[in-house]
XYZ file of C-alpha atoms in Angstrom:
615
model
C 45.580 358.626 75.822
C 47.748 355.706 76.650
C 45.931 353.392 74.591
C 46.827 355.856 71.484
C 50.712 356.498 72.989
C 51.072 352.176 73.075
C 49.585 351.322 69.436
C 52.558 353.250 67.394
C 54.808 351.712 69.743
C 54.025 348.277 69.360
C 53.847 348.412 65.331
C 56.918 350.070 65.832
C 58.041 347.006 67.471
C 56.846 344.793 64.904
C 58.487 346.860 62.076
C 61.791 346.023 63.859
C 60.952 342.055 64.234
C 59.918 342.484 60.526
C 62.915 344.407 59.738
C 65.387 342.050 61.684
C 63.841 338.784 59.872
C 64.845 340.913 56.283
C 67.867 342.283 57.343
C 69.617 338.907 56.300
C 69.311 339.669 52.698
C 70.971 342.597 51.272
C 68.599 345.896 50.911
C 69.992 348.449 47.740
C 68.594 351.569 49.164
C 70.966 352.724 51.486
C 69.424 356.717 51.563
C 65.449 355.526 53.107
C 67.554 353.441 56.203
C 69.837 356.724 57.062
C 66.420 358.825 56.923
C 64.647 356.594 59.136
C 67.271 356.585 61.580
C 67.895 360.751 61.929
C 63.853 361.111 62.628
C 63.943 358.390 65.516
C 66.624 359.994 67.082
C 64.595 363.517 66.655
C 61.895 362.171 68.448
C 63.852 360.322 71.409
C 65.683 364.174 72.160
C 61.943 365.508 72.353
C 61.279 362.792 74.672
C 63.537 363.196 76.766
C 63.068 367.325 76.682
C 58.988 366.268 78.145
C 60.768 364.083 80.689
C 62.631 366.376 82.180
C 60.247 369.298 82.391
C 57.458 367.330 83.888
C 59.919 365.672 86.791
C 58.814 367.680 90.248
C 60.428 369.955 91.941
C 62.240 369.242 95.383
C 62.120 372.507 96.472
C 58.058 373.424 96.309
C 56.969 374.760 99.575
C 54.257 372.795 101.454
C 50.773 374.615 102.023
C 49.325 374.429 105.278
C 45.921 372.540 105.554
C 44.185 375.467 106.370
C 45.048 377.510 103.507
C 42.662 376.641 100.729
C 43.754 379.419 98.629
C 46.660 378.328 98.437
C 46.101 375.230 97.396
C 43.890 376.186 95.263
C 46.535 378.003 93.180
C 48.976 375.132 93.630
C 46.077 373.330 91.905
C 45.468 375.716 89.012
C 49.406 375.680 88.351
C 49.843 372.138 88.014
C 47.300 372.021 85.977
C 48.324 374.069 83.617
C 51.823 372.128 84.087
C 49.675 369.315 83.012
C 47.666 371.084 80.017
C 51.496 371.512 78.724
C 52.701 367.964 79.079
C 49.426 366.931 77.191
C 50.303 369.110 74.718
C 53.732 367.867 73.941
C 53.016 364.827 74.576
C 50.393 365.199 71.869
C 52.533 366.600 69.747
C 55.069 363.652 70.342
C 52.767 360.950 69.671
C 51.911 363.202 66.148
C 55.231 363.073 65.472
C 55.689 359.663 66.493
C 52.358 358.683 64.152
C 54.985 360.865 61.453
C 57.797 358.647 62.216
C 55.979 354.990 61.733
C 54.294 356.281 58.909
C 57.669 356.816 57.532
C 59.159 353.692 58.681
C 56.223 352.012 57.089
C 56.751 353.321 53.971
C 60.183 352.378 54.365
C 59.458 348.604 54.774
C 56.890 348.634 52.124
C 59.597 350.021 49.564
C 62.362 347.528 51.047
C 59.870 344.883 50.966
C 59.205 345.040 47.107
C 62.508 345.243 46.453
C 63.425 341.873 48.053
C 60.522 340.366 45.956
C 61.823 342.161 42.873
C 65.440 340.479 43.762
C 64.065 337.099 44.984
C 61.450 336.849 41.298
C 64.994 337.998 39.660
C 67.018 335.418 41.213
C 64.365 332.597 40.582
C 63.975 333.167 37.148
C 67.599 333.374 37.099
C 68.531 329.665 38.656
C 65.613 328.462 36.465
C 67.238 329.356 33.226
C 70.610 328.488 34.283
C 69.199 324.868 35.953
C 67.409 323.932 32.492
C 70.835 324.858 30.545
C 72.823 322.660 33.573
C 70.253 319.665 32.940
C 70.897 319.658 28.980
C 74.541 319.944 29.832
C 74.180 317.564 31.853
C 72.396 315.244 29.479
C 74.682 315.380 26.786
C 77.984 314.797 29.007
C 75.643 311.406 30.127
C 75.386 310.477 26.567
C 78.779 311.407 25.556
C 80.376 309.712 28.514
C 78.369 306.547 27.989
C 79.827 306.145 24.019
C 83.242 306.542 25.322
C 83.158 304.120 27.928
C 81.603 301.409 25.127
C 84.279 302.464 23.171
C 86.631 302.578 25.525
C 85.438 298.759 26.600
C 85.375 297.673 22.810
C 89.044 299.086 22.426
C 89.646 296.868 25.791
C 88.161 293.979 24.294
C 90.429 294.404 21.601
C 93.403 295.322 22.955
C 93.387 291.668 24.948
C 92.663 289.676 21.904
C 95.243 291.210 20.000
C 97.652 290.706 23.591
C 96.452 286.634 23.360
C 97.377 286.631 19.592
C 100.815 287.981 19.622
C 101.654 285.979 22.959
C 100.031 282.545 20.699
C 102.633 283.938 18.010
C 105.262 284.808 20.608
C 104.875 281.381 21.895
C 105.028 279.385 18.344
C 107.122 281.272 17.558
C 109.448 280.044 20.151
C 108.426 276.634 19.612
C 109.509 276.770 15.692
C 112.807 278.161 16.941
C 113.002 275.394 19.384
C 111.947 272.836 16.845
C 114.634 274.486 14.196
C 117.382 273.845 16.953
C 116.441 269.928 17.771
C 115.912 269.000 13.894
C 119.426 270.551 13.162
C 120.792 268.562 16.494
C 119.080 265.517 15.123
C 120.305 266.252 11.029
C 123.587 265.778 12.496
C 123.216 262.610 14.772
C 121.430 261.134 11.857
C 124.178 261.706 9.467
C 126.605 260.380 12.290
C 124.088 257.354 12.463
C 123.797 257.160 8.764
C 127.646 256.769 8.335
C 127.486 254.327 11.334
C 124.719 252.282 9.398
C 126.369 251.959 6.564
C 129.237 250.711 8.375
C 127.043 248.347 10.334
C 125.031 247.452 7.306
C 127.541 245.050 5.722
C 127.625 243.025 9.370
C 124.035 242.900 9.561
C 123.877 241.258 6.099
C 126.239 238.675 7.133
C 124.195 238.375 10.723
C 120.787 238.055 8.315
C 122.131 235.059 6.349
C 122.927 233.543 9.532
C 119.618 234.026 10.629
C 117.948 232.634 7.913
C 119.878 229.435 8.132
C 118.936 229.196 11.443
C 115.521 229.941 10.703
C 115.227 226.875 8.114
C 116.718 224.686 11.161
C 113.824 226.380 13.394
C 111.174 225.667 11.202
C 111.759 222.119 11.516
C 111.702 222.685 15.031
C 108.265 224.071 15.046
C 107.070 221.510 13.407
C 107.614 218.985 15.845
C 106.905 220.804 18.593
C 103.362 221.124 16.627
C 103.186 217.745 16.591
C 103.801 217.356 20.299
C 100.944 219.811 21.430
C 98.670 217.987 18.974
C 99.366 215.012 20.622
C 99.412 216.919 24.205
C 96.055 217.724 23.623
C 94.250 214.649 22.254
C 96.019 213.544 25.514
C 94.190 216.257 27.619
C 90.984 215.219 26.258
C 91.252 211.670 26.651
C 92.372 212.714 30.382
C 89.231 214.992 30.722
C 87.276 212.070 29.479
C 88.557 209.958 31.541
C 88.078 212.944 34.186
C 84.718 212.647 33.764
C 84.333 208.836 33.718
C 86.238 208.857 37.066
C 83.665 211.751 38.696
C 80.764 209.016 37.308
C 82.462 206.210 39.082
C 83.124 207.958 42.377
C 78.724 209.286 42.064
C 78.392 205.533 41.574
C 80.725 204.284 44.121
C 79.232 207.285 46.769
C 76.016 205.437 45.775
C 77.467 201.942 46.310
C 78.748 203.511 49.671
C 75.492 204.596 50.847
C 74.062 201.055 50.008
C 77.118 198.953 51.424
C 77.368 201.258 54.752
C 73.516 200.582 55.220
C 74.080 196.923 54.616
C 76.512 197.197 57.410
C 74.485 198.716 59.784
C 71.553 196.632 59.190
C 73.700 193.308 59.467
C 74.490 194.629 63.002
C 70.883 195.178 63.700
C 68.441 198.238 62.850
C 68.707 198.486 66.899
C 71.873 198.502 68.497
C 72.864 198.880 72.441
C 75.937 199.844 73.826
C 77.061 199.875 77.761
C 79.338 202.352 78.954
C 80.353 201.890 82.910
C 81.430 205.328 83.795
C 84.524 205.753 85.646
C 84.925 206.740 89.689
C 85.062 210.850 90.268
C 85.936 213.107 93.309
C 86.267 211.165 96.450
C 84.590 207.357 95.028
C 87.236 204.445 95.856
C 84.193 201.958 96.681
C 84.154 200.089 92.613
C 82.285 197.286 92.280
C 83.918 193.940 90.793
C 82.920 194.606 86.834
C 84.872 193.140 84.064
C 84.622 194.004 80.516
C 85.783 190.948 77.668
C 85.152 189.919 74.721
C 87.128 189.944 70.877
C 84.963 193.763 70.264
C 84.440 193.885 73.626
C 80.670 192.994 73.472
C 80.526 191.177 77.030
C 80.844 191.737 80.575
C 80.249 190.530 83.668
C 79.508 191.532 87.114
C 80.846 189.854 90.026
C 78.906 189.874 93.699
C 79.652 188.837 97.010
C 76.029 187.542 99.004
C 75.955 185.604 102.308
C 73.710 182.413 102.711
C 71.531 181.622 105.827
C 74.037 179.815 107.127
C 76.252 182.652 106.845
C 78.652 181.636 104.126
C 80.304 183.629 101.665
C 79.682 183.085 97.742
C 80.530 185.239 94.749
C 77.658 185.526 92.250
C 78.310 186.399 88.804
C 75.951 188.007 86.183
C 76.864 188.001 82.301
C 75.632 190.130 79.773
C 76.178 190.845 76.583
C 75.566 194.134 74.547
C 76.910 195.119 70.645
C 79.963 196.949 72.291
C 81.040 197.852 76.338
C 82.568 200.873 77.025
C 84.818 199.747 80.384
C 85.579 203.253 82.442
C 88.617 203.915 80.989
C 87.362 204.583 77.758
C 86.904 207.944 76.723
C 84.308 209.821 74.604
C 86.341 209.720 71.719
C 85.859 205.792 71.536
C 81.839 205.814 72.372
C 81.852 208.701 69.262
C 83.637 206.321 67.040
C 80.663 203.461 67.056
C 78.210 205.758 66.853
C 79.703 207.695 63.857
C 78.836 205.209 61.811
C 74.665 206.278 62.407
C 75.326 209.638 62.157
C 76.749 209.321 58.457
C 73.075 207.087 58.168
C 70.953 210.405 58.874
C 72.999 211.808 56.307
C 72.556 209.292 53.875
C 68.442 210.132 54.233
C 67.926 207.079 57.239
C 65.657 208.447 60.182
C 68.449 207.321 63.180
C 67.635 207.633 67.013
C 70.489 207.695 69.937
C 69.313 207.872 73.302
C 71.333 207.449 76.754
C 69.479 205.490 79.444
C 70.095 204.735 83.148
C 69.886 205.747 86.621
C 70.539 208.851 88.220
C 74.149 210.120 88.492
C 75.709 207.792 85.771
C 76.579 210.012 83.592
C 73.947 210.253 80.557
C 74.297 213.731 80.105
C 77.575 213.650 80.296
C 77.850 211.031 77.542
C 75.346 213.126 75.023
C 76.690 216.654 76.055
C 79.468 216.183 77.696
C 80.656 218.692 81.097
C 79.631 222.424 81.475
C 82.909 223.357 80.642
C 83.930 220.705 78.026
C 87.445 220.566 75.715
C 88.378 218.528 72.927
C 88.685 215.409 74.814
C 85.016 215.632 76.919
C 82.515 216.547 74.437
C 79.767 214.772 74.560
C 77.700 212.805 71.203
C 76.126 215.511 70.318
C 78.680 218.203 69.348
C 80.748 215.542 68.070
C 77.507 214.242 65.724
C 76.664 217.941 64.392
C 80.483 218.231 63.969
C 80.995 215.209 62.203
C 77.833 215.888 60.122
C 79.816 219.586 58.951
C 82.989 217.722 58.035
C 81.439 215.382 55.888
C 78.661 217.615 54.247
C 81.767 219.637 53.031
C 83.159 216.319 51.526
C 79.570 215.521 49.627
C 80.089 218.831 47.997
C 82.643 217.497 45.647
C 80.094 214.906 44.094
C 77.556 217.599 43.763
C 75.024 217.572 47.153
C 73.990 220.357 49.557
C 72.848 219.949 52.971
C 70.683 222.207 55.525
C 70.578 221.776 58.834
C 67.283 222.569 61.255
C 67.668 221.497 65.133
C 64.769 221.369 67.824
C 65.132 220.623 71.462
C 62.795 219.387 73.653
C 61.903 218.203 77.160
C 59.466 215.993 78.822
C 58.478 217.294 81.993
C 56.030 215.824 84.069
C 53.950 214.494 81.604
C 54.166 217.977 79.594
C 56.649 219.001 76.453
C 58.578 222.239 76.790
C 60.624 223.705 74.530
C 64.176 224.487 76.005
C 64.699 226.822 72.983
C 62.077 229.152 73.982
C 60.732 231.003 76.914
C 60.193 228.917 80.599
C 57.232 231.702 80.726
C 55.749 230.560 78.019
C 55.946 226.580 79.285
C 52.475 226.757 80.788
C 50.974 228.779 78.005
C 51.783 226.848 74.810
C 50.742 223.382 74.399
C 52.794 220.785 72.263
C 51.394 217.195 70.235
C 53.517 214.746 68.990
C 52.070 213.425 65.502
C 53.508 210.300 63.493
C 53.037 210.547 59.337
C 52.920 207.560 57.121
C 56.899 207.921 56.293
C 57.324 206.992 59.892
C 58.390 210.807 60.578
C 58.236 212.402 63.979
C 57.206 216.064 64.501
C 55.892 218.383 67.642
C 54.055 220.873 67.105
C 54.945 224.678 68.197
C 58.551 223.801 68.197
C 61.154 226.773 67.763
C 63.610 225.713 64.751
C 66.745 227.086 64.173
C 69.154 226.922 61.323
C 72.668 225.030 62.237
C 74.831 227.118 59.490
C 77.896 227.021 62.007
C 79.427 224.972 64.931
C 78.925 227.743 66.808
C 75.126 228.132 66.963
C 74.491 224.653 68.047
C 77.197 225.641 71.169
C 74.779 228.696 71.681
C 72.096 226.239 71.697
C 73.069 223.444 73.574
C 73.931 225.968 76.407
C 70.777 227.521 76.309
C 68.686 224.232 76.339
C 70.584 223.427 79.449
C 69.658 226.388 80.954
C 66.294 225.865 80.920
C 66.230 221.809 81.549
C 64.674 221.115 84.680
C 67.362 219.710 86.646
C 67.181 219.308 90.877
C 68.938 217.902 93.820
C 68.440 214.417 95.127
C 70.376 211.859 98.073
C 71.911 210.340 94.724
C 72.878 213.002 92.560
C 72.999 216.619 93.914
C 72.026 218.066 89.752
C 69.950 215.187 89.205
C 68.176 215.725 85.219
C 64.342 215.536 86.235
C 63.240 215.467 82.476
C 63.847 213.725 79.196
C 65.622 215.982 76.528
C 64.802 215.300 73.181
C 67.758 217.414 70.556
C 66.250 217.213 66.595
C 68.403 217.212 63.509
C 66.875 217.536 60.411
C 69.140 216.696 57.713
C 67.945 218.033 54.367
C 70.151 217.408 51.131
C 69.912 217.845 47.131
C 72.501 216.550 44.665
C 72.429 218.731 41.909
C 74.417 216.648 39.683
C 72.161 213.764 39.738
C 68.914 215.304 40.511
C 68.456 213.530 44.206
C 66.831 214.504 47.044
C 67.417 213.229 50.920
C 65.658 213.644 53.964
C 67.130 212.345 57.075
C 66.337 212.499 60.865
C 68.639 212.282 63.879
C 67.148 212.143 67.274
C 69.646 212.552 70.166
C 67.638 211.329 73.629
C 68.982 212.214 77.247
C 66.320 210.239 79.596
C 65.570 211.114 83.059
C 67.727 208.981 85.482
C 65.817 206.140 87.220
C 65.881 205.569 90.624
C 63.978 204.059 93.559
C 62.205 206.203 95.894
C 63.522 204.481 98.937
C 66.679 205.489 97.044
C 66.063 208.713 96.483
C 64.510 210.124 98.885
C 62.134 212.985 97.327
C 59.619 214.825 99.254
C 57.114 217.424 97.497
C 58.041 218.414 94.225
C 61.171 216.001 93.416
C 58.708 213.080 94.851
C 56.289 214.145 91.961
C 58.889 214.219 89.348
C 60.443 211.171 90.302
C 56.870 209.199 89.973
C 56.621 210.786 86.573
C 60.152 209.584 85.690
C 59.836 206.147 86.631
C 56.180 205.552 84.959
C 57.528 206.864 81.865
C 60.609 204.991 81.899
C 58.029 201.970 83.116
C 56.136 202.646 79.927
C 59.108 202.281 78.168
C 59.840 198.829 79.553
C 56.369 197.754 78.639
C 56.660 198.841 74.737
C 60.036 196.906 74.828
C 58.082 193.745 76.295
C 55.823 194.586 73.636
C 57.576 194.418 71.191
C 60.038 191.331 72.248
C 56.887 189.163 72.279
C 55.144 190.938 69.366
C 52.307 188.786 67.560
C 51.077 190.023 64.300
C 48.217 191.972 65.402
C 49.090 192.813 68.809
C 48.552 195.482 70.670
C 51.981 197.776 71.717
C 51.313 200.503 74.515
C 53.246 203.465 72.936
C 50.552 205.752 73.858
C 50.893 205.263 77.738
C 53.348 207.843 78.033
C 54.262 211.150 76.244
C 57.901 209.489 76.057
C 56.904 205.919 74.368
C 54.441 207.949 71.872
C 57.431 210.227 71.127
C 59.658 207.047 70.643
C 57.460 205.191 68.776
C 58.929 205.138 65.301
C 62.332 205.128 67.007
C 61.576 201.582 68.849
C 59.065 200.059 65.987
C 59.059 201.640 63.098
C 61.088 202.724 60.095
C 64.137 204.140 62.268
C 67.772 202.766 63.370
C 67.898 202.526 67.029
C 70.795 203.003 69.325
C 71.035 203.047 73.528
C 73.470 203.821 75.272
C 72.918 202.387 78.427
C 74.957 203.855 81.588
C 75.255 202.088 84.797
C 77.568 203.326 87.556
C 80.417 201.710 88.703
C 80.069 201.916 92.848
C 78.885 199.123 94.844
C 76.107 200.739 96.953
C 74.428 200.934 93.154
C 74.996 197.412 92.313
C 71.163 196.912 92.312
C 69.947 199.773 90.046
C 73.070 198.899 87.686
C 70.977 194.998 87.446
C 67.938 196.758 86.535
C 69.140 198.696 83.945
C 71.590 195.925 82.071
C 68.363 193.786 82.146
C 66.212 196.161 80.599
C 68.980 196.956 78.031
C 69.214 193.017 77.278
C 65.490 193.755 76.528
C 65.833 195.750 74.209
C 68.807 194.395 72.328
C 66.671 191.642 71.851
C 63.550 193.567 70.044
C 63.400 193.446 66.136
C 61.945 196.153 64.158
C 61.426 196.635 60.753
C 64.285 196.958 57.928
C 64.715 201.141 58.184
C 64.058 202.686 54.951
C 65.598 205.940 53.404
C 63.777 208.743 52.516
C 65.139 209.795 49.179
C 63.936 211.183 45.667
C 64.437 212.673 42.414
């Protein structure tokens, strides 16, 4: 029984969910809702009637234990109580079944007509959405021609703007015009009336004129004549122009041939003296005099004692091409020398080298001081200077020179290049090699191009960087090699077609110096040996070649210095040494030894030099 009392209750329940989720739209049966609602409320009153009649009584009387009778009736009444409350409650849940039936039926009716209304409002907003989409269409369409016309009439619109604005504008312009060519009618009739004033004194000017003009003509005329004649004079002056550049070629020429005539009247090899002066702290001068109309003699003056202990003064003579006395600077050694230089540039292979013993002042002479100014720069500066000075000259009769310098040093026997690496001293090895044309060359040298003054400063300070230079009792930066500096003087006339090639060696020997003199221990004792058997060598080619039979044998290869030398002292080369001897008593002895071995070697004869030159 309460299975069947729930069941109507819960569909009852689900009516009113059902009902609720409807109740949104609006239901057009008003009469089935008010029905509904009077039988639920019928039914609640009869449920509250069963309710009340099956609640117990407070006031029942309780029945002992021991009377089963009576509880037996108390039994039978309640359940007949109970046979009643079935009954209406059976009746209830009839009328309940009524109720939901009704509801039911109800719904079902309320239901269809919401699908009735929702099938009428869809086919409703179909028909009006289709009529929308074609009204829609055609405002699309219609909008779309007006707003090409309306762009078209826009397009328009401007152009006919531009045009009457063009109009507006030339129109201005004609107005403007108008204005100016009336202002101007009238100044030109003002000017009119003025010309025709004027005219009659410009007729009278014109006749004036053309009197003049007749006198002007003849004017012309000789001034016609006198450029006529001013130019047969300009080409007789070009010609002669010409004739004068032909003569100076020629003269340049005769130059060349009269300055080598010169030199080789002097000799082909030359040697100067130069006595350098005291320095520092040196007062002790030995007695030298210097003579002579060119100053080509000088003697030395010496005081020895005798057994017997007297006193006697002991002269020595000699006499060189020119002697430099100490006061003389190296402007005036530069200026006798000059004179070779121009011979390397004339194509002449020419060789200057400084000789003497330690400490007087060979390097000095070629290269002057560490520091040097205008006044103490040594030969070689002052050569590659001159040799800049006068190549600009040569340009005027047509040549071009180019410069290539080497430097060199003989170092124990071995040639290093003071233009390259010291590292690379041990690693490289040098040979000296002669050609038929009696030119010089070493192989592996570094050559660089002397364009400017300036690079051969760069390179004369580098080379003495890396000379080998030491300390010894006689000079404290005594030069412990033989530099060699190489100029190769390269030139082409292009006005005649010539070609020149000339050499200029520039030779800084070792000093030399007597061990007991000296005195060098280890690695200076080596160098000095070296030194002096090359310098030795030297003395022996000069012996050589002072008593030189045809056929005869002359030791140039002994040394790496006389095999370097040897077209400079017997071949096709001018020859200058400087020899420098120091001025201070306690070197009286090595100053002897080296004017004797210079008076050797003035007295050698070479060959007649010849120049290197061709078309």
């Amino acid at each position: 029984m309460n299975k069947s009392t729930e069941r109507p209750l819960k569909r009852k329940a689900n009516t009113d969910n059902g009902s609720d989720t409807r109740r949104q739209k609006p239901s057009p049966s008003r009469p089935s809702s008010h029905r509904s609602t009077s039988t639920s409320s019928k039914t609640a009153s009869t449920f509250s009637n069963v309710k009340k009649k099956t609640s117990p009584t407070t006031t029942t009387k309780k029945i002992p234990f021991w009377d089963a009778k009576g509880k037996m009736n108390e039994l039978q009444s309640k359940l007949e109580e109970t046979g009643k409350e079935v009954s209406e409650f059976e009746k209830l849940k009839d009328d309940l079944q009524t109720t939901v039936h009704d509801q039911e039926t109800i719904l079902k009716e309320a239901f269809q007509k919401v699908t009735d209304l929702e099938t009428t409002i869809n086919s409703t907003k179909e028909r009006h959405s289709s009529e929308l989409n074609s009204i829609r269409q055609k405002f699309n369409v219609q909008n779309q021609e007006l707003v090409q016309q309306n762009a078209k009439y826009s397009e328009k619109m401007s152009h006919l703007d531009q045009e009457y604005e063009a109009y507006q504008t030339r129109y201005e312009e004609i107005i403007q015009v108008l204005e100016e060519e009336k202002g101007e009618n009238m100044t030109l009739k003002a000017t009119v009336s003025k010309i025709s004033a004027a005219y009659s004194d410009v007729d009278a000017d014109l006749r004036t004129l053309r009197m003049k003009l007749e006198s002007t003509g003849s004017i012309l005329e000789q001034r016609e004549n006198e450029i006529k004649r001013f130019t047969d004079e300009l080409l007789e002056q070009d010609t002669l122009s010409k004739e004068i550049e032909r003569q100076l070629i020629e003269e340049e020429t005769t130059r060349r041939k009269l300055h080598n005539t010169i030199q080789e009247l002097k000799g082909n090899i030359r040697v100067f003296c130069r006595v350098r002066p005291l320095v520092g702290n040196e007062n002790n001068m030995a007695d030298i005099r210097v003579f002579g109309e060119d100053s080509e003699h000088m003697e030395l003056r010496e005081q020895v004692s005798s057994t017997l202990g007297r006193t006697s003064t002991k002269t020595y003579t000699f006499s060189f091409d020119r002697v430099f006395a100490p006061e003389c600077n190296q402007s005036d050694c530069f200026e006798e020398i000059s004179q070779l230089v121009q011979s390397a540039l004339d194509g002449y292979n020419v060789c200057i080298f400084a000789y003497g013993q330690t400490g007087s002042g060979k390097t000095f002479t070629m290269q002057g001081p560490p520091q040097p100014n205008e006044e103490t720069i040594g030969m070689i500066p002052r050569a590659v200077h001159q040799i800049y000075k006068v190549t600009q000259q040569l340009k005027q009769f047509g040549w071009e020179y180019t410069m290539e310098g080497q430097f060199l040093e003989i170092y124990n026997e071995s040639i290093n290049d003071l233009l390259g690496e010291p590292s690379d001293y041990s690693k490289v090895k040098h040979e000296i090699h002669h050609d038929k044309s009696g030119r010089t060359t070493v192989t592996g040298m570094k050559t660089v191009i002397l364009d400017s003054p300036s690079k051969v400063k760069m390179m004369l300070k580098r080379a003495s960087q890396n000379r080998a230079t030491g300390a010894t009792n006689i000079n404290e930066r005594s030069s412990r090699s033989h530099s060699v500096f190489t100029l190769q003087l390269t030139g082409e006339n292009k006005k005649t077609g010539e070609r020149s090639s000339g050499l200029l060696n520039l030779i800084d020997l070792a000093g030399s110096e007597r061990l007991s003199m000296s005195g060098s221990v280890g690695d200076r004792l080596k160098e000095t040996q070296a030194i002096n058997k090359s310098l030795s060598s030297l003395g022996d080619v000069i012996q050589s070649l002072v008593n030189k039979k045809e056929g005869s044998h002359v030791p140039y290869r002994n040394s790496k210095l006389t095999w370097l030398l040897r077209n400079s002292l017997g071949g096709n080369c001018k020859t200058l040494m400087f020899v420098n001897v120091s001025p201070l008593v306690e070197h009286f002895n090595e100053t002897l030894c080296s004017l004797r071995f210079a008076t050797k070697v003035n007295s050698c004869h070479v060959g007649t030099a010849k120049r290197s030159i061709g078309k």
